[in-house]
Amino acid sequence: MESLNIIIIVIYLVAMLGFGWWGRRRTKNASDYLVAGRRLGPLLYTGTMSAVILGGASTIGGVGLGYTYGISGVWLVTAIGVGVLILSLLFAPTLRRLKVYTVSQMLTLRYGSEATKVSSVVMLGYTLMLAATSTGAYASIFVVLFGWDRWLSILVGGGIVLIYAVVGGMWSITLADFVQFGIMTVGLFLVMLPFSLASAGGWSGLTDRLDAEFFDLGGIGLQSIITYFVVYTLGLLIGQDVWQRVFTARTPAIARWGGAAAGVYTILYGLAGAIIGMAAAVVMTGIENSDDVFAAVATDMLPIGIGGIAMAAAVAAMMSTASGALIAAATVARADVVPLIRGLIVGRGVRRYGAAEVAAEARRQSGEDPADSAEDRAERFERDISSNRRWVLIAGVFVLGLAILVPDVVSALTIAYAILVGGLLVAILGALVWQRGTGAGAAWSMVIGALATLGTMTVLEIQASERFAGINANEPIYFGLLSSAVVYTGVSLLTRPTDPEILAAWQYRTRYGTDRDFVPGSDVRAAIRDAR
């Protein structure tokens, strides 16, 4: 039985390498490499968005929570699904029209200031930790299946992800993720769910043999439910890995409704995982580590070969998250962090853009103004595929080393998530919903919010009797959000408003993208009326 499961996993891994070469054939420029040419249709977009947001926490963690807490274990994955629903229905069409590559580029276009590039440092840390955590998670499965050391499992599994990501970029990742989406769907909904339920005697078997608290939606505790929504829902609203998938949609409508479909799918995925865990609680008692429940179901409750499909589903979920975070980290490093550091080294200071410069920057980022390619760094970034490949390789090697050298990357990811939400959420959402927000307000809110989050976390950690109690608490995020909101509002009101022409161009661009020119100095209402 185990040999057949191993063969299935090996076939899957070899297929992933094949998608790297397939994606390479479709990659003609950097837009193809970074955002799949911005031309994914509804089916591809929904599948790949689902794959990137459903990782080890959703798959292995979701089943484990169902085993321990029953139906209330659905809340973790539900929080992820709700985050994608909010992002897709409220903000995704606007983000897609901007035709940028990173969160920091969006902030620069909205506020007209490079000060907001401070966000890229936090975003880089978050994406690197997310990739390392996912890499370590699927490597743990290889340790069990193949009997390898942990470091070898990370090098082999992570090396496969790195190869297809470097070779074909987002097109390879998209094709691989869509197949992974199919494997996840088959593995969880069509294999594990019916077989595990059958082993437990159906739904009536669950109701007869499990305690009543297993069917209580609030059984996991209100504090845990709030934590999931604070960390995952808010984090997904602003994560570079998720935004970069939004940028791949062919149209704003696909970004909205395809993402909404992925959100609904995610919630159903979480429900299925919780029920599988409940069935395991009936059949297999005494499993001490809830993270081991998924593998136990796949190897002990499923028929020969079927368990291999289920294991492949878990590996697929974690690989899709790792590959998405990897290319997101490379994109942020190449587009935002390196220019920021270079500017600090040469002592250039914070650059403020004029309205005409912001309009030109938007055109260059979208790749629709080839006349500037000989003299502008942004256009070279658009066309230089080999440079992008080098950055994905660098980020990938760093992730592999991080996963090997730092076993407890989960704590680092928790810190990154906390800073991401506590430091960046207010400035990013403020850019989308509050016109009076300024670049100075955004930059200072990010700095103060991040420091408040880290400071509160440190104080709680010192005071706590248990290790990592302060890191895993919600209070740091709350203090970060509160201080960030106060600073953002106060500094924005005390500083000069954003250049009206920059705001006018922003309003026009969020409605019509960069497909139609907006001339600085023109009346935005008249321009919008004429465009209609």
Short mmCIF file of C-alpha atoms in Angstrom, two decimals:
data_model
loop_
_atom_site.label_atom_id
_atom_site.label_comp_id
_atom_site.label_asym_id
_atom_site.label_seq_id
_atom_site.Cartn_x
_atom_site.Cartn_y
_atom_site.Cartn_z
CA MET A 1 0.00 0.00 0.00
CA GLU A 2 2.73 2.44 1.00
CA SER A 3 4.71 1.70 -2.17
CA LEU A 4 1.73 2.56 -4.37
CA ASN A 5 1.17 5.81 -2.46
CA ILE A 6 4.83 6.70 -2.98
CA ILE A 7 4.57 6.02 -6.72
CA ILE A 8 1.55 8.35 -6.98
CA ILE A 9 3.42 11.14 -5.17
CA VAL A 10 6.48 10.69 -7.40
CA ILE A 11 4.33 10.85 -10.57
CA TYR A 12 2.77 14.04 -9.25
CA LEU A 13 6.16 15.65 -8.54
CA VAL A 14 7.49 14.77 -11.99
CA ALA A 15 4.36 16.27 -13.56
CA MET A 16 5.01 19.52 -11.70
CA LEU A 17 8.40 19.79 -13.40
CA GLY A 18 6.68 19.29 -16.75
CA PHE A 19 4.45 22.28 -16.10
CA GLY A 20 7.56 24.38 -15.64
CA TRP A 21 8.62 23.78 -19.23
CA TRP A 22 5.07 24.19 -20.49
CA GLY A 23 4.83 27.56 -18.77
CA ARG A 24 8.18 28.62 -20.23
CA ARG A 25 6.76 28.29 -23.75
CA ARG A 26 3.95 30.74 -22.87
CA THR A 27 6.26 33.32 -21.28
CA LYS A 28 7.14 36.07 -23.77
CA ASN A 29 7.71 39.08 -21.48
CA ALA A 30 7.86 40.01 -17.81
CA SER A 31 4.10 40.53 -17.67
CA ASP A 32 3.71 36.87 -18.62
CA TYR A 33 6.34 35.89 -16.08
CA LEU A 34 4.98 37.88 -13.12
CA VAL A 35 1.20 37.99 -13.69
CA ALA A 36 0.52 35.41 -16.45
CA GLY A 37 0.06 38.18 -19.00
CA ARG A 38 -3.00 39.44 -17.10
CA ARG A 39 -5.19 37.16 -19.18
CA LEU A 40 -6.56 34.33 -17.03
CA GLY A 41 -10.16 33.40 -17.74
CA PRO A 42 -12.81 32.50 -15.12
CA LEU A 43 -11.97 28.81 -14.74
CA LEU A 44 -8.19 29.20 -14.52
CA TYR A 45 -8.47 32.22 -12.25
CA THR A 46 -10.90 30.58 -9.81
CA GLY A 47 -8.83 27.40 -9.66
CA THR A 48 -5.49 29.10 -9.11
CA MET A 49 -6.87 31.58 -6.58
CA SER A 50 -8.35 28.68 -4.62
CA ALA A 51 -5.06 26.79 -4.76
CA VAL A 52 -2.89 29.67 -3.54
CA ILE A 53 -5.03 30.46 -0.48
CA LEU A 54 -5.60 26.83 0.58
CA GLY A 55 -2.36 25.56 2.05
CA GLY A 56 -1.27 23.31 4.87
CA ALA A 57 -3.21 25.23 7.52
CA SER A 58 -6.42 24.78 5.54
CA THR A 59 -5.88 21.13 4.59
CA ILE A 60 -3.92 19.37 7.34
CA GLY A 61 -4.82 21.95 9.98
CA GLY A 62 -8.51 21.98 9.04
CA VAL A 63 -8.83 18.19 9.36
CA GLY A 64 -6.93 18.30 12.65
CA LEU A 65 -9.26 20.95 14.06
CA GLY A 66 -12.27 18.84 13.06
CA TYR A 67 -10.75 15.88 14.89
CA THR A 68 -10.24 17.93 18.06
CA TYR A 69 -13.18 20.35 18.08
CA GLY A 70 -15.72 18.91 15.66
CA ILE A 71 -17.74 21.04 13.27
CA SER A 72 -16.41 24.28 14.81
CA GLY A 73 -13.05 23.41 13.27
CA VAL A 74 -14.46 24.95 10.10
CA TRP A 75 -13.82 28.49 11.34
CA LEU A 76 -10.15 28.72 10.39
CA VAL A 77 -10.77 27.98 6.71
CA THR A 78 -14.00 30.00 6.78
CA ALA A 79 -12.01 33.06 7.87
CA ILE A 80 -9.76 32.56 4.84
CA GLY A 81 -12.77 32.23 2.53
CA VAL A 82 -14.40 35.36 3.96
CA GLY A 83 -11.20 37.31 3.39
CA VAL A 84 -11.13 36.31 -0.27
CA LEU A 85 -14.84 37.14 -0.64
CA ILE A 86 -14.37 40.65 0.77
CA LEU A 87 -11.27 41.30 -1.32
CA SER A 88 -12.91 40.02 -4.50
CA LEU A 89 -16.30 41.70 -4.17
CA LEU A 90 -15.13 45.08 -2.87
CA PHE A 91 -11.58 45.72 -4.10
CA ALA A 92 -10.40 43.24 -6.76
CA PRO A 93 -11.88 45.08 -9.80
CA THR A 94 -10.15 48.30 -8.76
CA LEU A 95 -6.84 46.53 -8.19
CA ARG A 96 -7.05 44.77 -11.55
CA ARG A 97 -7.62 48.06 -13.44
CA LEU A 98 -4.45 49.58 -12.00
CA LYS A 99 -2.21 47.08 -13.84
CA VAL A 100 0.56 47.17 -11.26
CA TYR A 101 2.68 44.34 -9.89
CA THR A 102 2.96 45.07 -6.16
CA VAL A 103 1.09 46.58 -3.22
CA SER A 104 3.79 49.24 -2.89
CA GLN A 105 3.34 50.34 -6.51
CA MET A 106 -0.37 50.82 -5.86
CA LEU A 107 0.40 53.00 -2.84
CA THR A 108 2.87 55.10 -4.84
CA LEU A 109 0.29 55.74 -7.55
CA ARG A 110 -2.38 56.64 -5.00
CA TYR A 111 -0.32 58.88 -2.70
CA GLY A 112 2.33 60.17 -5.13
CA SER A 113 5.17 59.50 -2.67
CA GLU A 114 7.94 56.91 -2.40
CA ALA A 115 7.65 57.05 1.40
CA THR A 116 5.01 54.34 1.18
CA LYS A 117 7.65 51.89 -0.10
CA VAL A 118 8.35 51.11 3.55
CA SER A 119 5.46 48.67 3.14
CA SER A 120 7.61 46.53 0.84
CA VAL A 121 9.99 45.56 3.66
CA VAL A 122 7.18 44.08 5.74
CA MET A 123 5.62 42.46 2.68
CA LEU A 124 8.92 40.82 1.74
CA GLY A 125 9.30 39.34 5.23
CA TYR A 126 5.73 38.04 5.17
CA THR A 127 6.02 36.35 1.76
CA LEU A 128 9.39 34.76 2.58
CA MET A 129 8.05 33.33 5.84
CA LEU A 130 4.89 32.07 4.13
CA ALA A 131 6.97 30.27 1.50
CA ALA A 132 9.30 28.78 4.14
CA THR A 133 6.40 27.58 6.30
CA SER A 134 4.68 25.87 3.36
CA THR A 135 7.97 24.30 2.27
CA GLY A 136 8.58 22.86 5.72
CA ALA A 137 5.00 21.56 5.85
CA TYR A 138 5.07 19.45 2.69
CA ALA A 139 8.63 18.34 3.47
CA SER A 140 7.24 16.76 6.66
CA ILE A 141 5.08 14.51 4.48
CA PHE A 142 8.14 13.42 2.50
CA VAL A 143 9.88 12.56 5.79
CA VAL A 144 7.05 10.13 6.59
CA LEU A 145 6.64 8.70 3.07
CA PHE A 146 10.26 8.33 2.01
CA GLY A 147 12.04 8.14 5.35
CA TRP A 148 14.36 11.02 4.40
CA ASP A 149 15.97 13.49 6.75
CA ARG A 150 14.12 16.79 7.04
CA TRP A 151 16.82 18.77 5.23
CA LEU A 152 16.78 16.38 2.27
CA SER A 153 12.98 16.50 2.07
CA ILE A 154 13.11 20.30 1.97
CA LEU A 155 15.77 20.34 -0.74
CA VAL A 156 13.93 17.84 -2.96
CA GLY A 157 10.40 19.19 -2.53
CA GLY A 158 11.44 22.83 -2.43
CA GLY A 159 13.80 22.28 -5.33
CA ILE A 160 10.93 21.05 -7.51
CA VAL A 161 8.84 24.11 -6.68
CA LEU A 162 11.84 26.36 -7.31
CA ILE A 163 12.57 24.80 -10.69
CA TYR A 164 9.11 25.22 -12.17
CA ALA A 165 8.75 28.70 -10.64
CA VAL A 166 12.09 29.90 -12.04
CA VAL A 167 11.61 28.37 -15.47
CA GLY A 168 8.12 29.56 -16.30
CA GLY A 169 7.19 32.10 -13.64
CA MET A 170 3.51 32.78 -13.06
CA TRP A 171 2.43 30.81 -16.13
CA SER A 172 4.11 27.66 -14.80
CA ILE A 173 2.72 28.32 -11.34
CA THR A 174 -0.75 28.93 -12.77
CA LEU A 175 -0.79 25.70 -14.77
CA ALA A 176 0.62 23.73 -11.84
CA ASP A 177 -1.83 25.34 -9.44
CA PHE A 178 -4.80 24.52 -11.63
CA VAL A 179 -3.79 20.85 -11.65
CA GLN A 180 -3.19 21.08 -7.92
CA PHE A 181 -6.67 22.56 -7.54
CA GLY A 182 -8.09 19.54 -9.35
CA ILE A 183 -6.10 17.12 -7.18
CA MET A 184 -7.21 18.95 -4.03
CA THR A 185 -10.85 18.81 -5.13
CA VAL A 186 -10.73 15.12 -5.97
CA GLY A 187 -8.60 14.21 -2.95
CA LEU A 188 -10.75 15.97 -0.35
CA PHE A 189 -14.31 16.03 -1.72
CA LEU A 190 -14.43 12.84 -3.80
CA VAL A 191 -12.01 10.59 -1.91
CA MET A 192 -11.42 11.47 1.74
CA LEU A 193 -14.89 12.81 2.59
CA PRO A 194 -17.02 9.87 1.35
CA PHE A 195 -14.57 7.15 2.43
CA SER A 196 -14.04 8.57 5.91
CA LEU A 197 -17.78 9.09 6.42
CA ALA A 198 -18.44 5.54 5.28
CA SER A 199 -15.85 4.22 7.74
CA ALA A 200 -17.57 6.11 10.56
CA GLY A 201 -21.01 4.80 9.66
CA GLY A 202 -22.26 7.87 7.82
CA TRP A 203 -23.59 11.04 9.41
CA SER A 204 -25.77 8.98 11.75
CA GLY A 205 -22.60 7.25 12.92
CA LEU A 206 -21.13 10.63 13.83
CA THR A 207 -24.22 11.76 15.75
CA ASP A 208 -24.46 8.46 17.61
CA ARG A 209 -20.79 8.15 18.63
CA LEU A 210 -19.59 11.71 19.14
CA ASP A 211 -20.39 14.03 22.03
CA ALA A 212 -22.77 16.94 21.51
CA GLU A 213 -19.97 19.53 21.65
CA PHE A 214 -18.63 18.15 18.37
CA PHE A 215 -21.72 19.61 16.66
CA ASP A 216 -21.51 23.01 18.37
CA LEU A 217 -20.35 25.70 15.91
CA GLY A 218 -18.93 27.69 18.80
CA GLY A 219 -17.17 24.76 20.40
CA ILE A 220 -13.68 25.92 19.48
CA GLY A 221 -14.17 29.08 21.54
CA LEU A 222 -14.99 32.68 20.70
CA GLN A 223 -11.39 33.80 21.23
CA SER A 224 -10.08 31.34 18.64
CA ILE A 225 -12.76 32.33 16.13
CA ILE A 226 -11.89 36.02 16.55
CA THR A 227 -8.19 35.20 16.14
CA TYR A 228 -8.81 33.43 12.82
CA PHE A 229 -10.72 36.39 11.40
CA VAL A 230 -8.23 38.97 12.68
CA VAL A 231 -5.19 37.13 11.34
CA TYR A 232 -6.40 35.38 8.19
CA THR A 233 -9.30 37.52 6.95
CA LEU A 234 -7.50 40.83 7.39
CA GLY A 235 -4.18 39.37 6.24
CA LEU A 236 -5.67 38.07 3.00
CA LEU A 237 -7.06 41.52 2.20
CA ILE A 238 -3.57 42.96 1.77
CA GLY A 239 -1.17 40.07 1.10
CA GLN A 240 1.08 40.43 -1.96
CA ASP A 241 0.69 36.72 -2.80
CA VAL A 242 -3.09 37.11 -3.12
CA TRP A 243 -2.96 40.51 -4.84
CA GLN A 244 -0.56 39.15 -7.44
CA ARG A 245 -3.19 36.56 -8.35
CA VAL A 246 -5.79 39.32 -8.68
CA PHE A 247 -3.48 40.99 -11.19
CA THR A 248 -3.59 37.85 -13.39
CA ALA A 249 -7.33 38.13 -14.16
CA ARG A 250 -8.22 39.01 -17.73
CA THR A 251 -10.92 41.51 -16.70
CA PRO A 252 -12.09 43.23 -13.51
CA ALA A 253 -15.30 41.17 -13.65
CA ILE A 254 -13.31 37.93 -13.62
CA ALA A 255 -11.28 39.23 -10.67
CA ARG A 256 -14.53 39.91 -8.79
CA TRP A 257 -16.67 36.89 -9.55
CA GLY A 258 -13.87 34.35 -10.02
CA GLY A 259 -12.47 35.39 -6.66
CA ALA A 260 -15.91 35.21 -5.06
CA ALA A 261 -16.29 31.67 -6.39
CA ALA A 262 -12.89 30.79 -4.88
CA GLY A 263 -14.09 32.18 -1.53
CA VAL A 264 -17.21 30.01 -1.56
CA TYR A 265 -15.14 26.98 -2.59
CA THR A 266 -12.77 27.66 0.30
CA ILE A 267 -15.58 27.66 2.87
CA LEU A 268 -16.92 24.36 1.49
CA TYR A 269 -13.36 22.97 1.59
CA GLY A 270 -13.14 23.87 5.27
CA LEU A 271 -16.48 22.22 6.00
CA ALA A 272 -15.37 19.02 4.27
CA GLY A 273 -12.11 19.02 6.22
CA ALA A 274 -13.91 19.43 9.55
CA ILE A 275 -16.27 16.53 8.77
CA ILE A 276 -13.33 14.31 7.77
CA GLY A 277 -11.71 15.11 11.11
CA MET A 278 -14.93 14.23 12.93
CA ALA A 279 -15.09 10.88 11.12
CA ALA A 280 -11.49 10.20 12.14
CA ALA A 281 -12.42 10.96 15.76
CA VAL A 282 -14.95 8.11 15.55
CA VAL A 283 -12.67 5.56 13.91
CA MET A 284 -9.20 6.45 15.27
CA THR A 285 -9.01 7.64 18.85
CA GLY A 286 -5.90 8.58 20.74
CA ILE A 287 -4.00 10.59 18.09
CA GLU A 288 -2.06 13.08 20.22
CA ASN A 289 -0.91 15.51 17.51
CA SER A 290 -3.85 16.84 15.50
CA ASP A 291 -1.53 17.55 12.56
CA ASP A 292 -1.06 13.78 12.18
CA VAL A 293 -4.77 13.11 11.61
CA PHE A 294 -4.73 13.84 7.87
CA ALA A 295 -1.90 11.39 7.20
CA ALA A 296 -3.54 8.79 9.45
CA VAL A 297 -6.79 9.02 7.49
CA ALA A 298 -4.93 8.77 4.17
CA THR A 299 -2.89 5.71 5.17
CA ASP A 300 -5.25 3.80 7.51
CA MET A 301 -8.81 4.63 6.40
CA LEU A 302 -8.49 4.79 2.61
CA PRO A 303 -8.05 1.89 0.15
CA ILE A 304 -4.73 1.11 -1.51
CA GLY A 305 -3.76 3.86 -3.96
CA ILE A 306 -6.62 6.14 -2.91
CA GLY A 307 -4.54 7.21 0.06
CA GLY A 308 -1.81 8.30 -2.34
CA ILE A 309 -4.28 10.63 -4.07
CA ALA A 310 -5.22 12.10 -0.70
CA MET A 311 -1.57 12.63 0.21
CA ALA A 312 -0.96 14.22 -3.19
CA ALA A 313 -3.85 16.59 -2.42
CA ALA A 314 -2.12 17.74 0.77
CA VAL A 315 1.21 18.19 -1.02
CA ALA A 316 -0.57 20.08 -3.82
CA ALA A 317 -2.20 22.48 -1.36
CA MET A 318 1.09 23.33 0.30
CA MET A 319 3.12 23.54 -2.92
CA SER A 320 0.65 25.96 -4.48
CA THR A 321 0.90 28.28 -1.47
CA ALA A 322 4.70 28.02 -1.44
CA SER A 323 5.08 28.79 -5.15
CA GLY A 324 2.71 31.75 -4.97
CA ALA A 325 4.53 33.21 -1.97
CA LEU A 326 7.89 32.62 -3.66
CA ILE A 327 7.15 34.62 -6.81
CA ALA A 328 5.47 37.30 -4.69
CA ALA A 329 8.62 37.65 -2.58
CA ALA A 330 10.83 37.89 -5.67
CA THR A 331 8.54 40.50 -7.23
CA VAL A 332 8.52 42.69 -4.12
CA ALA A 333 12.29 42.40 -3.69
CA ARG A 334 13.01 43.27 -7.33
CA ALA A 335 10.44 46.02 -7.81
CA ASP A 336 10.32 47.71 -4.41
CA VAL A 337 12.88 46.74 -1.79
CA VAL A 338 16.05 47.01 -3.89
CA PRO A 339 15.16 50.49 -5.27
CA LEU A 340 14.27 51.58 -1.73
CA ILE A 341 17.62 50.42 -0.34
CA ARG A 342 19.50 51.90 -3.29
CA GLY A 343 17.83 55.25 -2.66
CA LEU A 344 18.75 55.16 1.03
CA ILE A 345 22.39 54.32 0.24
CA VAL A 346 22.85 57.18 -2.22
CA GLY A 347 21.01 59.53 0.14
CA ARG A 348 18.39 60.48 -2.41
CA GLY A 349 15.72 60.94 0.26
CA VAL A 350 11.99 60.50 -0.19
CA ARG A 351 10.86 61.32 -3.68
CA ARG A 352 7.49 62.92 -4.31
CA TYR A 353 5.92 62.47 -7.71
CA GLY A 354 4.12 65.09 -9.70
CA ALA A 355 0.84 64.30 -11.43
CA ALA A 356 2.49 63.84 -14.83
CA GLU A 357 5.12 61.50 -13.33
CA VAL A 358 2.45 59.39 -11.65
CA ALA A 359 0.54 59.08 -14.91
CA ALA A 360 3.71 58.08 -16.75
CA GLU A 361 4.57 55.58 -14.01
CA ALA A 362 1.17 53.92 -14.36
CA ARG A 363 1.67 53.58 -18.11
CA ARG A 364 5.13 52.12 -17.70
CA GLN A 365 4.06 49.62 -15.06
CA SER A 366 1.27 48.35 -17.28
CA GLY A 367 3.74 47.81 -20.14
CA GLU A 368 1.70 49.90 -22.56
CA ASP A 369 4.26 52.61 -23.31
CA PRO A 370 7.21 50.98 -25.09
CA ALA A 371 8.60 54.36 -26.11
CA ASP A 372 10.01 54.74 -22.60
CA SER A 373 11.72 51.35 -22.49
CA ALA A 374 15.20 52.62 -23.37
CA GLU A 375 15.41 55.12 -20.53
CA ASP A 376 13.12 54.04 -17.75
CA ARG A 377 13.85 51.41 -15.09
CA ALA A 378 10.21 50.37 -14.75
CA GLU A 379 10.00 49.44 -18.44
CA ARG A 380 13.25 47.46 -18.22
CA PHE A 381 11.70 45.62 -15.28
CA GLU A 382 8.72 44.83 -17.52
CA ARG A 383 10.87 43.27 -20.23
CA ASP A 384 13.82 41.73 -18.39
CA ILE A 385 12.66 38.13 -17.89
CA SER A 386 16.12 36.82 -17.15
CA SER A 387 16.51 39.29 -14.30
CA ASN A 388 13.16 38.20 -12.85
CA ARG A 389 14.26 34.57 -13.06
CA ARG A 390 17.41 35.40 -11.12
CA TRP A 391 15.36 37.06 -8.38
CA VAL A 392 13.01 34.09 -8.09
CA LEU A 393 16.07 31.84 -7.84
CA ILE A 394 17.63 34.03 -5.14
CA ALA A 395 14.39 34.15 -3.16
CA GLY A 396 13.93 30.40 -3.56
CA VAL A 397 17.41 29.56 -2.30
CA PHE A 398 16.85 31.86 0.69
CA VAL A 399 13.52 30.15 1.45
CA LEU A 400 15.11 26.69 1.32
CA GLY A 401 17.86 27.78 3.68
CA LEU A 402 15.35 29.41 6.01
CA ALA A 403 13.18 26.28 6.11
CA ILE A 404 16.22 24.12 6.92
CA LEU A 405 17.93 26.36 9.47
CA VAL A 406 14.86 27.65 11.32
CA PRO A 407 12.55 24.75 12.25
CA ASP A 408 10.11 27.05 14.07
CA VAL A 409 9.26 29.26 11.10
CA VAL A 410 5.62 29.19 12.23
CA SER A 411 6.43 31.69 14.97
CA ALA A 412 8.22 33.90 12.45
CA LEU A 413 5.19 33.68 10.13
CA THR A 414 2.92 34.65 13.04
CA ILE A 415 5.06 37.73 13.67
CA ALA A 416 5.03 38.59 9.96
CA TYR A 417 1.22 38.23 9.81
CA ALA A 418 0.83 40.41 12.90
CA ILE A 419 3.01 43.20 11.47
CA LEU A 420 1.33 42.89 8.08
CA VAL A 421 -2.13 43.45 9.57
CA GLY A 422 -1.22 45.78 12.43
CA GLY A 423 1.14 47.91 10.38
CA LEU A 424 -0.10 47.97 6.79
CA LEU A 425 -3.85 47.33 6.76
CA VAL A 426 -4.99 50.87 7.60
CA ALA A 427 -2.77 52.61 5.02
CA ILE A 428 -3.65 50.15 2.25
CA LEU A 429 -7.41 50.16 2.81
CA GLY A 430 -7.27 53.91 3.42
CA ALA A 431 -5.76 54.35 -0.04
CA LEU A 432 -8.81 52.62 -1.51
CA VAL A 433 -11.61 54.24 0.52
CA TRP A 434 -10.46 57.65 1.91
CA GLN A 435 -9.44 60.42 -0.48
CA ARG A 436 -8.13 62.68 2.30
CA GLY A 437 -5.43 60.16 3.23
CA THR A 438 -1.92 61.37 2.39
CA GLY A 439 1.43 59.77 1.70
CA ALA A 440 2.87 61.12 4.95
CA GLY A 441 -0.09 59.74 6.88
CA ALA A 442 0.28 56.34 5.21
CA ALA A 443 4.04 56.10 5.77
CA TRP A 444 3.92 57.13 9.43
CA SER A 445 0.95 54.88 10.14
CA MET A 446 2.86 51.91 8.75
CA VAL A 447 5.93 52.65 10.86
CA ILE A 448 4.04 53.35 14.08
CA GLY A 449 1.60 50.46 13.56
CA ALA A 450 4.43 47.99 12.97
CA LEU A 451 6.39 49.26 16.00
CA ALA A 452 3.29 49.16 18.22
CA THR A 453 2.60 45.59 17.12
CA LEU A 454 6.17 44.45 17.77
CA GLY A 455 6.40 46.38 21.03
CA THR A 456 3.17 44.95 22.45
CA MET A 457 4.22 41.49 21.34
CA THR A 458 7.57 41.86 23.12
CA VAL A 459 6.00 43.11 26.35
CA LEU A 460 3.46 40.29 26.41
CA GLU A 461 6.17 37.74 25.68
CA ILE A 462 8.26 38.98 28.59
CA GLN A 463 5.26 38.93 30.93
CA ALA A 464 3.94 35.54 29.77
CA SER A 465 4.87 32.39 31.62
CA GLU A 466 4.57 30.29 28.46
CA ARG A 467 6.89 30.56 25.48
CA PHE A 468 5.34 32.28 22.43
CA ALA A 469 2.23 33.29 24.41
CA GLY A 470 2.86 36.93 23.53
CA ILE A 471 3.56 36.13 19.89
CA ASN A 472 0.30 34.22 19.49
CA ALA A 473 -1.86 36.79 21.30
CA ASN A 474 -4.32 39.06 19.50
CA GLU A 475 -3.53 42.18 21.51
CA PRO A 476 -0.44 43.17 19.46
CA ILE A 477 -2.54 43.32 16.29
CA TYR A 478 -5.23 45.34 18.04
CA PHE A 479 -2.72 47.86 19.39
CA GLY A 480 -1.05 48.03 15.98
CA LEU A 481 -4.34 48.67 14.18
CA LEU A 482 -5.47 51.29 16.69
CA SER A 483 -2.20 53.23 16.68
CA SER A 484 -1.93 52.95 12.90
CA ALA A 485 -5.47 54.30 12.43
CA VAL A 486 -4.91 57.21 14.82
CA VAL A 487 -1.62 58.19 13.17
CA TYR A 488 -2.98 57.76 9.63
CA THR A 489 -5.99 59.96 10.35
CA GLY A 490 -4.12 62.57 12.37
CA VAL A 491 -1.10 63.00 10.09
CA SER A 492 -3.29 63.01 6.98
CA LEU A 493 -5.45 65.81 8.38
CA LEU A 494 -2.40 67.80 9.52
CA THR A 495 -0.47 67.54 6.24
CA ARG A 496 -1.14 68.95 2.82
CA PRO A 497 -3.73 66.89 0.90
CA THR A 498 -2.58 64.71 -1.95
CA ASP A 499 -2.09 66.65 -5.19
CA PRO A 500 -5.61 67.03 -6.69
CA GLU A 501 -4.30 66.01 -10.12
CA ILE A 502 -2.83 62.81 -8.68
CA LEU A 503 -6.17 62.05 -7.04
CA ALA A 504 -7.99 62.86 -10.27
CA ALA A 505 -5.75 60.51 -12.23
CA TRP A 506 -6.25 57.86 -9.53
CA GLN A 507 -10.05 58.14 -9.74
CA TYR A 508 -9.95 57.93 -13.51
CA ARG A 509 -7.51 55.00 -13.50
CA THR A 510 -9.54 52.98 -10.97
CA ARG A 511 -12.52 53.25 -13.29
CA TYR A 512 -10.86 52.74 -16.67
CA GLY A 513 -7.38 51.39 -15.98
CA THR A 514 -4.54 52.57 -18.18
CA ASP A 515 -6.31 51.75 -21.43
CA ARG A 516 -7.51 55.35 -21.72
CA ASP A 517 -5.29 58.36 -21.23
CA PHE A 518 -5.95 60.88 -18.51
CA VAL A 519 -4.31 64.22 -19.19
CA PRO A 520 -3.01 65.98 -16.06
CA GLY A 521 -4.75 69.31 -15.58
CA SER A 522 -8.07 68.14 -17.00
CA ASP A 523 -11.24 67.91 -14.98
CA VAL A 524 -11.73 64.36 -13.76
CA ARG A 525 -15.52 64.54 -13.88
CA ALA A 526 -15.43 65.73 -17.46
CA ALA A 527 -12.89 63.07 -18.36
CA ILE A 528 -15.00 60.33 -16.84
CA ARG A 529 -18.11 61.70 -18.57
CA ASP A 530 -16.29 61.77 -21.92
CA ALA A 531 -14.96 58.25 -21.43
CA ARG A 532 -18.48 56.92 -21.01
#
